[in-house]
Structure formats: structure tokens, C-alpha cells
Coordinates of C-alpha atoms in Angstrom, one line a residue:
X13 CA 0.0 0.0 0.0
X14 CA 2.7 2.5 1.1
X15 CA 4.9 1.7 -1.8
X16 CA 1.4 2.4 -4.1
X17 CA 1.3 5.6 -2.4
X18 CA 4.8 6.5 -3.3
X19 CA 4.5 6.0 -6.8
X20 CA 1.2 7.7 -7.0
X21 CA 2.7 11.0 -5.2
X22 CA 5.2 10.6 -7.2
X23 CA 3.1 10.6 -10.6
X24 CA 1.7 14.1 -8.5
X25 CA 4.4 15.6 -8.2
X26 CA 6.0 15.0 -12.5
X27 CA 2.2 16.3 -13.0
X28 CA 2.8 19.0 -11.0
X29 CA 6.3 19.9 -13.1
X30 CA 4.4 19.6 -16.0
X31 CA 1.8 21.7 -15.6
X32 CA 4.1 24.1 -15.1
X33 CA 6.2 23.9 -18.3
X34 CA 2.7 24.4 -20.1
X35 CA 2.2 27.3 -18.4
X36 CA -0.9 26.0 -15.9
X37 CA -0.1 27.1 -13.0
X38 CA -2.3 28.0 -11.4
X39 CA -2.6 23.5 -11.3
X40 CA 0.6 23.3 -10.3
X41 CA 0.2 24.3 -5.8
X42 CA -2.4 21.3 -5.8
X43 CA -0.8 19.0 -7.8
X44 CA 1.9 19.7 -5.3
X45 CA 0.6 19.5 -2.1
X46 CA -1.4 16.0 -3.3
X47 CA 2.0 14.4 -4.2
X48 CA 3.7 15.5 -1.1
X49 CA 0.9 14.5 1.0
X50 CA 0.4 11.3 -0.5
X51 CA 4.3 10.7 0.1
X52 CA 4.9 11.9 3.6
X53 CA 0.9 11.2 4.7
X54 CA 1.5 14.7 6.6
X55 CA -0.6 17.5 6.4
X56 CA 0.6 20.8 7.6
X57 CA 3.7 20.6 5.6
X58 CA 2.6 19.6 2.3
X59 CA -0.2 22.5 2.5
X60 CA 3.4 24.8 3.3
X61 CA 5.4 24.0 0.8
X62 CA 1.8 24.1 -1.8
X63 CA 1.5 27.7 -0.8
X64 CA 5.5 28.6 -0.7
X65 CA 5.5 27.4 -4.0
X66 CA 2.4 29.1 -4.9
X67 CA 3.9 32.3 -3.6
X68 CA 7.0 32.0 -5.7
X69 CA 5.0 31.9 -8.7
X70 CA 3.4 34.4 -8.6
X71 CA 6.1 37.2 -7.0
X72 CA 7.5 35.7 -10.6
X73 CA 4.2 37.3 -12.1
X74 CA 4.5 40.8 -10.1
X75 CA 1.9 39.8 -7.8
X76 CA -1.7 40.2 -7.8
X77 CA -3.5 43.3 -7.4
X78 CA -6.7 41.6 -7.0
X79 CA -6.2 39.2 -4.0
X80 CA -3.0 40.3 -2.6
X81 CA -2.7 44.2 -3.3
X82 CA -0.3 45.1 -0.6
X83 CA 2.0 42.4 -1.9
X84 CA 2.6 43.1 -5.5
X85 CA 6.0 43.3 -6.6
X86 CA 7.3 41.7 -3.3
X87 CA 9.7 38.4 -3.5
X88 CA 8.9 35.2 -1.7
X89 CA 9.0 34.7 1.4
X90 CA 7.8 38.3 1.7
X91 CA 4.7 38.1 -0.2
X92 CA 3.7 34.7 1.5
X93 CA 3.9 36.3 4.8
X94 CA 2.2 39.4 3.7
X95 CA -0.5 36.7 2.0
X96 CA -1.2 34.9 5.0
X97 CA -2.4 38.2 6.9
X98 CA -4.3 39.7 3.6
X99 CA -5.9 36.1 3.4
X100 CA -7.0 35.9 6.8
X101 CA -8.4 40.1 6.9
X102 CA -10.2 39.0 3.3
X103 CA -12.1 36.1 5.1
X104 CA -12.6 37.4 8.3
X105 CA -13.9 40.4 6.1
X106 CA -16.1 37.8 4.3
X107 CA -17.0 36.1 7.5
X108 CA -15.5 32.5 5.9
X109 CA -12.3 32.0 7.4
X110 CA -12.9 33.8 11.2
X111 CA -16.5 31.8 11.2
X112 CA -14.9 28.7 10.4
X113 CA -12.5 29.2 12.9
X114 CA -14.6 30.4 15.6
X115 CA -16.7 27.5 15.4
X116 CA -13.8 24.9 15.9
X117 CA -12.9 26.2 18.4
X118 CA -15.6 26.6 20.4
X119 CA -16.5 23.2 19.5
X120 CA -13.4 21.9 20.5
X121 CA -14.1 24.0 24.1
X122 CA -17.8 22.6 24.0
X123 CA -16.3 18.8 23.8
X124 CA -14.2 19.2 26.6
X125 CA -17.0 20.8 28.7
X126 CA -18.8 17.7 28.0
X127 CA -15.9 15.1 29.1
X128 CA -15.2 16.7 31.7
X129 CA -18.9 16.4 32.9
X130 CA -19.0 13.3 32.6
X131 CA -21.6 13.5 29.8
X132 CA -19.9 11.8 26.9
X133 CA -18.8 9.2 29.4
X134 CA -22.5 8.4 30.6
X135 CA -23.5 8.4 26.8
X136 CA -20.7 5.8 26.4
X137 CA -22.1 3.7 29.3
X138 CA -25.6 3.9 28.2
X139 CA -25.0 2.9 24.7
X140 CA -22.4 0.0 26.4
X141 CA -25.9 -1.5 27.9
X142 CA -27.2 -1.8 24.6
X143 CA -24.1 -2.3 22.3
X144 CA -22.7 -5.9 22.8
X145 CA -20.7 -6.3 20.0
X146 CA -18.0 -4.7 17.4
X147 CA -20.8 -4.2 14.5
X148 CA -23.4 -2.9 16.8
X149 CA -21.0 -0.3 17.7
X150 CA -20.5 0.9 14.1
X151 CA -24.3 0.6 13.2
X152 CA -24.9 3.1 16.2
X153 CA -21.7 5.3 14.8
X154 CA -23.7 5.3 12.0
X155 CA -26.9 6.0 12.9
X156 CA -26.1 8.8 15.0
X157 CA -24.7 11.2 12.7
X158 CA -27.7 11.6 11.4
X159 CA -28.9 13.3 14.3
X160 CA -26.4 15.9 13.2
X161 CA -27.7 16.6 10.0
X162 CA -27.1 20.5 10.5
X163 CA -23.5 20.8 9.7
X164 CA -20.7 18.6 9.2
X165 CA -18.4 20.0 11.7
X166 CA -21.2 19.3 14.3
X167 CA -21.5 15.7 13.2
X168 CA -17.9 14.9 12.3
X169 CA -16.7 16.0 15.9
X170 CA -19.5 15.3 18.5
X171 CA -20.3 11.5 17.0
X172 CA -16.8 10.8 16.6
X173 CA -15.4 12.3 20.2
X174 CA -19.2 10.4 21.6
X175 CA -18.1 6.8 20.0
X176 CA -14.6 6.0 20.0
X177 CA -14.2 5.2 24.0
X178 CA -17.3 2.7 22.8
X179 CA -15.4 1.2 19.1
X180 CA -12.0 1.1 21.3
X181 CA -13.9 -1.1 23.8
X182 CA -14.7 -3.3 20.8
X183 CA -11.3 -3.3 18.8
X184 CA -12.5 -1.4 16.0
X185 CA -9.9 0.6 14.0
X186 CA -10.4 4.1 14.4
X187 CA -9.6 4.5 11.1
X188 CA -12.9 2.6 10.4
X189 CA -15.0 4.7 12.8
X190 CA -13.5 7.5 10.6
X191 CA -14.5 5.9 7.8
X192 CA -18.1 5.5 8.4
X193 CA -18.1 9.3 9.9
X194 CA -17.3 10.3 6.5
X195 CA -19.9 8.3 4.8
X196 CA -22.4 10.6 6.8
X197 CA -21.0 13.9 7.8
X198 CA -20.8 16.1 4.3
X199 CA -23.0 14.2 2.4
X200 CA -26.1 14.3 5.0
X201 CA -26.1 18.0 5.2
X202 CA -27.2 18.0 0.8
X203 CA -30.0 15.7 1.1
X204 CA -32.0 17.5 4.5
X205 CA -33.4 20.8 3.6
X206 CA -32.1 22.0 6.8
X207 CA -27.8 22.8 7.0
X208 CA -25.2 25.2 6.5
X209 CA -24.6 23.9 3.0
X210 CA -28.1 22.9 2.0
X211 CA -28.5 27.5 3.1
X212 CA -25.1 28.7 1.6
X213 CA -25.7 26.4 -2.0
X214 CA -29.0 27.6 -1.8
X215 CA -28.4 31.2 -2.2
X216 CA -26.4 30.6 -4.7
X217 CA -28.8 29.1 -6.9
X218 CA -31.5 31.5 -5.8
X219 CA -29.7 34.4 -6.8
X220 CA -30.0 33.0 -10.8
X221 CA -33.2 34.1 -11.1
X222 CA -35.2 32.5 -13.7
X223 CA -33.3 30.9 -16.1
X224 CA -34.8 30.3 -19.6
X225 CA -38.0 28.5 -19.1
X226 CA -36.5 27.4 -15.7
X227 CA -37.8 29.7 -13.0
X228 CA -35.8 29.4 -9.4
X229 CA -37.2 30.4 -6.5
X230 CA -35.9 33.5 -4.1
X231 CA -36.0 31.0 -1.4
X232 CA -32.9 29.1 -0.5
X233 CA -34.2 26.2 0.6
X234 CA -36.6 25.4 -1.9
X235 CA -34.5 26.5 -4.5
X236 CA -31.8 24.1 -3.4
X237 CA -34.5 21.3 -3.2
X238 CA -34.9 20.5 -6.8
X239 CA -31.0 19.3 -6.4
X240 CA -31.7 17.2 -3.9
X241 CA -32.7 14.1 -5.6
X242 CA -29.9 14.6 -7.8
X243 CA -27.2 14.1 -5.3
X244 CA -26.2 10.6 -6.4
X245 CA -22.9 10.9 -4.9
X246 CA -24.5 11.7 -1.7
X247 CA -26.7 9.5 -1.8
X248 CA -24.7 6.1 -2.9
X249 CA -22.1 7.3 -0.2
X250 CA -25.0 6.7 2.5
X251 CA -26.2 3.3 0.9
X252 CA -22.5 2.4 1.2
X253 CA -21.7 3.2 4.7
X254 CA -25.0 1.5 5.4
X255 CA -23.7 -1.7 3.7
X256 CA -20.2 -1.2 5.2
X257 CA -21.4 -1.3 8.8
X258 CA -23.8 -4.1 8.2
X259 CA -20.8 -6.3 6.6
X260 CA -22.6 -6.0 3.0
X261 CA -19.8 -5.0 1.9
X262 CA -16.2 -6.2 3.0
X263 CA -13.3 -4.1 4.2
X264 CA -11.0 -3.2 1.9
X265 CA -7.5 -3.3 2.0
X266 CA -6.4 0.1 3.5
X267 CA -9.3 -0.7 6.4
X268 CA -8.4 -4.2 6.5
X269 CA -4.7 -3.4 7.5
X270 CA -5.9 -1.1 10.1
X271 CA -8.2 -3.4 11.6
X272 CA -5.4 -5.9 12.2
X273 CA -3.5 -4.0 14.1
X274 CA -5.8 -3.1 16.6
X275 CA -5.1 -4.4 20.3
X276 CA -8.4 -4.7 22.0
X277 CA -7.5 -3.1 25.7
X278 CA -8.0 -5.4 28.7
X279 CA -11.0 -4.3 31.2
X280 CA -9.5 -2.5 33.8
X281 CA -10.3 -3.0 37.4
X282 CA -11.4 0.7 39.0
X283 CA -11.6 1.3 42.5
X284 CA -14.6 1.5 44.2
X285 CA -15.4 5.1 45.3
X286 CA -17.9 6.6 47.8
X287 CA -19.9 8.2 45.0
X288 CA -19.5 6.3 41.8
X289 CA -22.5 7.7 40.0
X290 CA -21.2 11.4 40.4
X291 CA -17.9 10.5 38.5
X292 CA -19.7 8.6 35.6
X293 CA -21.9 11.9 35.2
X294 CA -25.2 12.3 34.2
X295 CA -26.8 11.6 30.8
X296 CA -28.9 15.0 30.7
X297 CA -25.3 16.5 31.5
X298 CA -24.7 15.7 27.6
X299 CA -28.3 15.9 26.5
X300 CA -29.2 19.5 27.4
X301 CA -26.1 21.2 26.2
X302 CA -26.4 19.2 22.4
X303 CA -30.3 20.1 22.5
X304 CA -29.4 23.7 23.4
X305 CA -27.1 23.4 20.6
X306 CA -29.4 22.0 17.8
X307 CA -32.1 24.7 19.1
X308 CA -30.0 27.4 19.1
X309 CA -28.4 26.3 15.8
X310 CA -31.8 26.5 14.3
X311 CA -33.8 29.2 15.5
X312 CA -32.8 32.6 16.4
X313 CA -33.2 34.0 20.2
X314 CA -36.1 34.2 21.9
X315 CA -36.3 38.2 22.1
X316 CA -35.8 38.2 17.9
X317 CA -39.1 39.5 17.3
X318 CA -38.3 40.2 13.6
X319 CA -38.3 36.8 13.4
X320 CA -40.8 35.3 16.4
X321 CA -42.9 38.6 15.9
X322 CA -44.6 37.0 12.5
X323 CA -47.4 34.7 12.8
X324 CA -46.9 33.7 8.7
X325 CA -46.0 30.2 8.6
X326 CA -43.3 29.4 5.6
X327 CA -40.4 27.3 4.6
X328 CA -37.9 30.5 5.5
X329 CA -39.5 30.8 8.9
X330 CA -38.0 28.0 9.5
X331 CA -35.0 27.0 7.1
X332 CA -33.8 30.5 6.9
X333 CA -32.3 31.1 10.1
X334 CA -29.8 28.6 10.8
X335 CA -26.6 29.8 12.0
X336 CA -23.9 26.8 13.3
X337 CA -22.3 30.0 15.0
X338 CA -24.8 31.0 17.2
X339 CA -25.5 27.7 17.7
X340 CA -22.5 26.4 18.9
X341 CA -21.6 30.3 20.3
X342 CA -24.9 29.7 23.1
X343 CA -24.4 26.2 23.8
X344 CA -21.3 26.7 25.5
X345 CA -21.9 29.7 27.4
X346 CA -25.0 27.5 28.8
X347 CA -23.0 24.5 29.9
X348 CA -20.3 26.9 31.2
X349 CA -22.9 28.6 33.0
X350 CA -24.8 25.3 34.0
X351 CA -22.0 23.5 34.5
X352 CA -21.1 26.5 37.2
X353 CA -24.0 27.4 38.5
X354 CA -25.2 23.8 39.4
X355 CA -21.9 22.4 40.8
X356 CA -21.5 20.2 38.0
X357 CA -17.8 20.8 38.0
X358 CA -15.7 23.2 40.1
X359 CA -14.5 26.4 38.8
X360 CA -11.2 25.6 37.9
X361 CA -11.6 22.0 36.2
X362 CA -14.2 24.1 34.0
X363 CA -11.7 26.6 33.2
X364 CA -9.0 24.3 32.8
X365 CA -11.0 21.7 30.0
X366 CA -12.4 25.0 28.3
X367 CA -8.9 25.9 27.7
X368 CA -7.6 22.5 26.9
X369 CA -10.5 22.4 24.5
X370 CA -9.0 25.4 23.0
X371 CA -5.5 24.1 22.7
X372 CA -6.7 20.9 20.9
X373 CA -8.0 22.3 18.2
X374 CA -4.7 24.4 17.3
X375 CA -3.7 22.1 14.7
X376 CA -6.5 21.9 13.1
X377 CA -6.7 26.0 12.6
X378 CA -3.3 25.9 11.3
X379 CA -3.9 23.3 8.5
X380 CA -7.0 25.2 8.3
X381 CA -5.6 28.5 7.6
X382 CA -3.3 27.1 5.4
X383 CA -5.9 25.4 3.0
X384 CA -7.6 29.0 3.0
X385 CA -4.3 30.6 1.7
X386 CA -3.8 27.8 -0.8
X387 CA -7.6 28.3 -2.2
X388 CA -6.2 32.2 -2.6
X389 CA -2.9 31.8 -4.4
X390 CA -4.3 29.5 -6.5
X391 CA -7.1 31.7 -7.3
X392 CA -4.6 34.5 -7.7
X393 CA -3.1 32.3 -10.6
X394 CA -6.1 32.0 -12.3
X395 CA -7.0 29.0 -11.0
X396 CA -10.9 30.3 -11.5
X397 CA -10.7 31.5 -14.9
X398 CA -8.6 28.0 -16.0
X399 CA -11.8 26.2 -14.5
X400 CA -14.8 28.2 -16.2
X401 CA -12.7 28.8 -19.9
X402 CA -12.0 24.7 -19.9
X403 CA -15.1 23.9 -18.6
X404 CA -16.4 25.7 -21.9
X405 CA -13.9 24.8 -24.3
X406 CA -14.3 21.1 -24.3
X407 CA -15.7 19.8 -27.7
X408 CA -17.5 17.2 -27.0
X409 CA -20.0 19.2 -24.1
X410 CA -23.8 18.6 -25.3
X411 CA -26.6 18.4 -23.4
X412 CA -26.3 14.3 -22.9
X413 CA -22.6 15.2 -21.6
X414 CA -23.1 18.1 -19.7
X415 CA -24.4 16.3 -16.2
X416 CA -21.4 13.6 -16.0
X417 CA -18.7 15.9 -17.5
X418 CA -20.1 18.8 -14.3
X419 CA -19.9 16.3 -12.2
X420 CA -16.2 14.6 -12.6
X421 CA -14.5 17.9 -13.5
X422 CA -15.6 19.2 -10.6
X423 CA -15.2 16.2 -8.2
X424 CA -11.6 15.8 -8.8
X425 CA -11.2 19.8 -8.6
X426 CA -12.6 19.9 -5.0
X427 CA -10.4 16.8 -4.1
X428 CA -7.5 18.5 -5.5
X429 CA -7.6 21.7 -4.1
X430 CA -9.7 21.1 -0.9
X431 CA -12.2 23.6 -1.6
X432 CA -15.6 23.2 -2.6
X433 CA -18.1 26.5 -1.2
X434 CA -15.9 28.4 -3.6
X435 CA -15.7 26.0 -6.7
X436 CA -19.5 25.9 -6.1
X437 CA -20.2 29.4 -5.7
X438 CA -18.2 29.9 -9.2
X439 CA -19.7 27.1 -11.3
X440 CA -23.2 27.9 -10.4
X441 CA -24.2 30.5 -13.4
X442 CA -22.0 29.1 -15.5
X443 CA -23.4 25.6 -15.0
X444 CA -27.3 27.3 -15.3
X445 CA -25.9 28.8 -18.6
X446 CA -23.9 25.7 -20.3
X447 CA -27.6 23.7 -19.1
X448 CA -29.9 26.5 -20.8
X449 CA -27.7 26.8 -24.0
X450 CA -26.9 23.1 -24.6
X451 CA -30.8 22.1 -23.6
X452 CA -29.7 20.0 -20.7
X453 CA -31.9 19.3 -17.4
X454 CA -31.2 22.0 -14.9
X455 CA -31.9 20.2 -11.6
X456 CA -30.3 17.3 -13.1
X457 CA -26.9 19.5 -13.8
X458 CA -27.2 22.0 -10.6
X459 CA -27.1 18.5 -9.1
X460 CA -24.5 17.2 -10.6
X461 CA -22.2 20.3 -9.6
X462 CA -23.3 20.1 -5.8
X463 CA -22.6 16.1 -6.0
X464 CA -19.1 16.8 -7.2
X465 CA -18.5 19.2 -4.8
X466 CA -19.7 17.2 -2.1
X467 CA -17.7 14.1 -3.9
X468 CA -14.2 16.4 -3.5
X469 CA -15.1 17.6 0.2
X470 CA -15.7 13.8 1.4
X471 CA -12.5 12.2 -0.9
X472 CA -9.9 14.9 -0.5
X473 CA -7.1 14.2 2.0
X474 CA -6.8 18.0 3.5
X475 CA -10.2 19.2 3.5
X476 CA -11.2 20.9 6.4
X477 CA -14.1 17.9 7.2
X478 CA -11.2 15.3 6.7
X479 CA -9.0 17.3 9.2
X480 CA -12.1 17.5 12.1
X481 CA -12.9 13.6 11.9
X482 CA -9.4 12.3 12.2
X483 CA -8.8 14.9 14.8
X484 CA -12.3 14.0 16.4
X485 CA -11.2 10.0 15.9
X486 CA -7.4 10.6 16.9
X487 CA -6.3 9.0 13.6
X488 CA -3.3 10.1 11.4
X489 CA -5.6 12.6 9.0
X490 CA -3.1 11.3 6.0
X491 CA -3.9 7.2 7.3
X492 CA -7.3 8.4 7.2
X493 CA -7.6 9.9 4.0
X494 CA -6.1 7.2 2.1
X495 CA -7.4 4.3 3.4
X496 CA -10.9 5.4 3.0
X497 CA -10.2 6.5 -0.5
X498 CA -10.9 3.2 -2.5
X499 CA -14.8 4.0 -1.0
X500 CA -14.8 7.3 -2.2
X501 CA -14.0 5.9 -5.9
X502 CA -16.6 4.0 -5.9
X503 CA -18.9 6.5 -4.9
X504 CA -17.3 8.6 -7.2
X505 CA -17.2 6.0 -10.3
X506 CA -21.4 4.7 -9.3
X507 CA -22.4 8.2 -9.4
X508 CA -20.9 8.8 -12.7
X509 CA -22.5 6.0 -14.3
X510 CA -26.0 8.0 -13.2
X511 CA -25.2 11.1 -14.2
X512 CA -23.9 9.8 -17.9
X513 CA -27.0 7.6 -18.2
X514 CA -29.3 9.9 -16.9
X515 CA -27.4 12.5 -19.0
X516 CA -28.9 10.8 -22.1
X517 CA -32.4 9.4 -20.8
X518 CA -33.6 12.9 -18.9

């Protein structure tokens, strides 16, 4: 397997030196940072080195006035360091970096809250009275991310930090229980009408307006519900995991090997203390802070009377205020608060766990804010403008075409680059124009273009999702990523199938 690895990475990385003696480089960072990752199976570093590189390039170019004004005409490593600043003020301008980064860490804060209540612990002892063997542990993995449906940082860290002291107990790999997390956490949140994504594609889509003899709603949510059915790579990557946990389908190699070498801990013996049912915590101790979450997450405050003031019953009413922020931003000021207030835990073990939540998620951030500064040097190579102009430029596009073609260009763009909102947020009109030209199937196409993004989000080894579940699991994020790789090209070669058939039959 590792020797496969090498020689793929390597393949990468002469890709990568081609591109750039033909003059794409705006391909050549990703490229990059995919070989080197593959290679090393690190993270941080390959996403470095991706951006150095990146950076060279363009102080080779002059700069960029557009995404990094201040810099032009610096050399490296001047313009990377003035980058990384300009990258960050841009997004925390923009609300995408700061929000993203705001919300891992308070997650990571809201976690630790919740171990050091005892909460996840009494969760794991409940679930223990009805889980009695390896498989029932990864059919309840399974099941309960989809009581996270509303974003896939929520689900990808609460079920994975909630099940692994409960797959440990059963010797399952946790690069398995990583595995199944990422057959539910990104591609649950496009088939409910209620996330982050399902809210930020939607606007996209509703801001197109009426499109030929295609008219799309003003509302987000029902304008990103003519997608939904479309989402075959979402969709297959649910029926999969399902089939995974309930043996259907056999490990594979990468899962296989990580499964043998798992050492199921002996039962330790713990001494019996005066209060017993105090340090195993309480079950509402994990309850109410995750329902305050979900609520909160949901629906706006109480005193919002914009919002609680109208008596008209709609869709927006009550898809159109989610906010993971708030959300997330309210639950842990409540279990602080509760936590406090009610003795749970004394004031210095709270204090302590909020900051150790904090400090866990410091890795993360950093790979984080480096796959935010590779999206922007690549963009600042024309990484955008390579995309939409080849997109158009192949020959054999028609309408039959369009769907797959959307679909696997995309897909392996996302995986490559790690970011998908943006790609998305690009392709959108040009997408709705290719469709209304070439006398394709809208929904069938918008579709297509969310499933590839969604594809590229769930198979790419850096993205931010892939970084929160093997942090969430405590697996090697580069062990992770490749060894659940062989199910993501299935997923990815099944849905392609669809979209060409349906291509030609729709």
C-alpha cells in the first residue's frame, strides 16, 4: 500500500512539473501538495510547501492586485507572509475563514466541557448497555450522525469524540469509525433541507433568477431542493456506509490493514469510590447542552421579534435562520454557565477543560488556515478562470454530456484543491448557462455540480471535514484519507455512471 502511495505521489508531483512547463499554474500548488501528501501522509507541511511554492510563482508574475494588493511586486517569502495576513483580513472580512475558525474552536471548548462532565462518558455507558458487539458499535456510529444533520463540523466531531471510547472497547480501527463518519458527515447535510450547506448552496442558486423556461425560487431552501434528488454521490455514499457497517460489503485493504492491528484493551479493574454515580456523570449532562445546541443552531433567540414577531407560517421561517455560529456560540456559554451554576464541576476544572479544548484544536486552525491561503494563491493564478474557460472549451460538451462531464471535473477539482463553497459558488451560473444553452436538465446539472463538490469535500485528503474527523477520531488525518479513498472511488465511479445515463435518458 505504502509503496502504491509512493509511486502515485510521485506521478503528482512530475504532474505538477508539467503543468508548469505548459504554463498552468495556477494547477501546479495542488498538484503539489497532493504528491507531497500522498508521500509523507502529513498534512501541515505539504499544504506549506503548496503555498510557498504558490507564492514563488506568482512574485514571478509581479503579484496580484486583485487578491493580494499590498503584496505586488514583493519576493517570496515576503509576499507569503504578507499573503497569509491579507488572506485571513479578506475572510474574516467575508466572515468565511474567522466563522470557520470560531466554530472549531468553540466546538473543541464545547467537547471538553462535556468530558469533563461526565456526559460523553455516561452516553458511552448507556450505549455500552445496549451495544454488545463490534458491529453494533458501528451501526450506532452510524446511525447517530444523522442526528447531526445540520452541519458537518457538528457531526464529524461530537459523534466521533461520543463513539470512539465505545469502538475502542470493541477493537475497531479508528480508522474505520473514521471511515463511516465520512460516509455521513458532508453528504447528509445535501440531502436535508435544513444545514449550513443545504443555506449557503441555496443562495447561490436563488440568486439565478429565472433561467430560460426554468424559474428558481428566491428562497434558498426550496431552491436548493430541486438538487436534492440529484445528489447521487451523496446518496450512494449513505447506501454504502450502510452496507459497510452491516458487513454487506467487505473491508477493503487500506481498512483491512488497520483493523489488524488493533489491540483490544484489557477491562481495567477501577476502585470503588464513595460516590460512583457522580464521577460517571449524568446523561442530561450531555443531553441538554447538544439540545441547546441544535435549538439554538436552528432558531434565532427568543427576544428576535423580527423573526418570532410573525405569525406567517413558511419554509424560511424555519429553514432560513440557521446559524452553526450561534448555535455552537450559546451552547457553551449555557454548559459553562450550567456546569457553574449547578456544581456540576468546580471552577477551575471548568476553566482548565475549556482551555484544553482550545488548545486541541490548534492544529486543526493551522492546516485550516493554510488550506484558506492555498484556495487564494491559487485563485490568484487564475485557478478560477482556468476552470470556467476549460469547462467551456471542451468539444464534445452537449446536453447528454453536460451532467457527468459537471460532475467529474468538478469532483476531482474539489479533491485537488480542498475547496468546494468556492468552486460551487463559481460554477453555479456558469453551470445554469452551459444547461440553458446546450438544452440539458437544470436540476439534473445543478445537481451534478453540488454532488461533485460534495464528492471532493468527502475524498480529499486536506479538507477541512477530513482534518475534524481524524482529529475528532485521533487517527493520522493522512492514514485516514487514504485508506478510505478506495470507498470514495466508488462512490465517485457509481455516481458517474448515473449522471452519464441519466445524461442521455432525462
Amino acid at each position: 500500500m505504502k509503496s502504491i502511495s509512493t509511486i502515485i505521489g510521485v506521478a503528482l508531483l512530475f504532474l505538477s512539473a508539467l503543468c508548469y512547463f505548459i504554463n498552468w499554474d495556477a494547477l501546479v500548488p495542488a498538484f503539489t501538495v497532493l504528491g507531497i501528501a500522498i508521500i509523507t501522509r502529513k498534512a501541515l507541511e505539504p499544504l506549506i510547501i503548496g503555498c510557498a511554492l504558490g507564492f514563488i510563482l506568482l512574485a514571478s508574475k509581479g503579484g496580484s492586485t486583485e487578491f493580494f494588493p499590498e503584496g505586488k511586486g514583493m519576493i517570496f517569502p515576503l509576499n507569503m507572509f504578507d499573503g497569509l495576513f491579507s488572506s485571513i483580513s479578506r475572510d474574516a472580512h467575508d466572515q468565511g475563514l474567522i466563522w470557520v475558525i470560531l466554530v472549531c474552536i468553540l466546538y473543541g471548548a464545547f467537547v471538553q466541557l462535556l468530558v469533563a462532565s461526565g456526559g460523553i462518558r455516561a452516553v458511552a455507558t448507556y450505549s455500552e448497555n445496549h451495544v454488545k458487539t463490534k458491529q453494533q458499535s458501528l451501526i450506532m456510529t452510524y446511525f447517530l450522525s444523522f442526528f447531526f444533520f445540520l452541519d458537518d463540523y457538528l457531526s464529524a466531531l461530537s459523534v466521533g469524540n461520543t463513539m470512539r471510547p465505545i469502538t475502542d472497547k470493541f477493537g475497531v480501527s479508528r480508522a474505520k469509525l473514521a471511515l463511516v463518519l465520512s460516509f455521513v458527515c458532508v453528504p447528509l447535510t445535501v440531502v436535508f433541507p435544513i444545514s449550513t450547506w443545504t443555506i449557503f448552496y441555496g443562495t447561490q442558486l436563488s440568486a439565478l433568477g429565472n433561467i430560460g423556461d426554468v424559474s428558481v425560487s428566491p428562497s434558498a431552501i426550496q431552491a436548493f431542493l430541486g438538487t436534492i434528488p440529484y445528489n447521487f454521490s451523496a446518496w450512494i455514499s449513505l447506501i454504502l456506509g450502510g452496507l459497510v457497517v452491516f458487513k454487506v460489503v467487505p473491508d477493503l485493504k487500506g481498512i483491512r490493514d488497520a483493523e489488524a492491528e488493533v489491540v483490544i484493551p484489557e477491562p481495567k479493574e477501577e476502585k470503588i469510590r464513595k460516590n460512583p454515580a457522580k464521577k460517571a456523570g449524568k446523561l442530561y449532562y450531555f443531553i441538554m447542552p447538544l439540545l441547546v445546541l441544535v435549538w439554538c443552531t436552528i432558531f434565532p433567540y427568543p427576544y428576535d421579534m423580527d423573526y418570532w414577531g410573525s405569525l406567517t407560517f413558511s419554509s424560511d421561517m424555519i429553514f432560513g435562520s440557521i446559524d452553526a455560529l450561534r448555535g455552537i456560540a450559546t451552547a457553551v456559554v449555557f454548559t459553562y454557565l450550567y456546569f457553574l451554576i449547578f456544581r456540576v464541576i468546580k471552577f477551575d476544572k471548568i476553566s482548565r477543560h475549556f482551555v484544553m479544548g482550545l488548545e486541541t484544536i490548534t492544529f486543526v486552525l493551522a492546516v485550516l488556515a493554510f488550506t484558506y491561503l492555498l484556495k487564494d494563491v491559487q485563485n490568484a493564478l487564475g485557478f478560477n478562470e482556468f476552470v470556467t474557460s476549460h469547462l467551456q472549451g471542451i468539444s464534445w460538451l452537449n446536453r447528454s454530456t453536460l451532467p457527468f462531464i459537471v460532475f467529474a471535473l468538478v469532483s476531482w477539482i474539489c479533491w485537488a484543491t480542498g475547496s468546494n463553497w468556492g468552486i460551487y459558488a463559481i460554477l453555479v451560473p456558469t453551470t445554469a448557462l452551459l444547461s440553458h444553452s446546450l438544452g440539458a436538465n437544470f436540476w439534473l446539472s445543478q445537481g451534478a455540480l453540488v454532488s461533485g463538490t460534495v464528492w471532493g469535500a468527502a475524498a480529499c485528503f486536506f479538507s477541512d471535514n477530513r482534518v475534524l474527523t481524524a482529529q475528532s477520531c485521533k487517527v493520522d488525518m493522512m492514514k485516514h484519507g487514504i485508506s478510505q479513498f478506495p470507498y470514495q472511488l466508488i462512490i465517485f465511479g457509481v455516481s458517474a455512471v448515473m449522471y452519464f445515463i441519466c445524461g442521455f435518458i432525462m
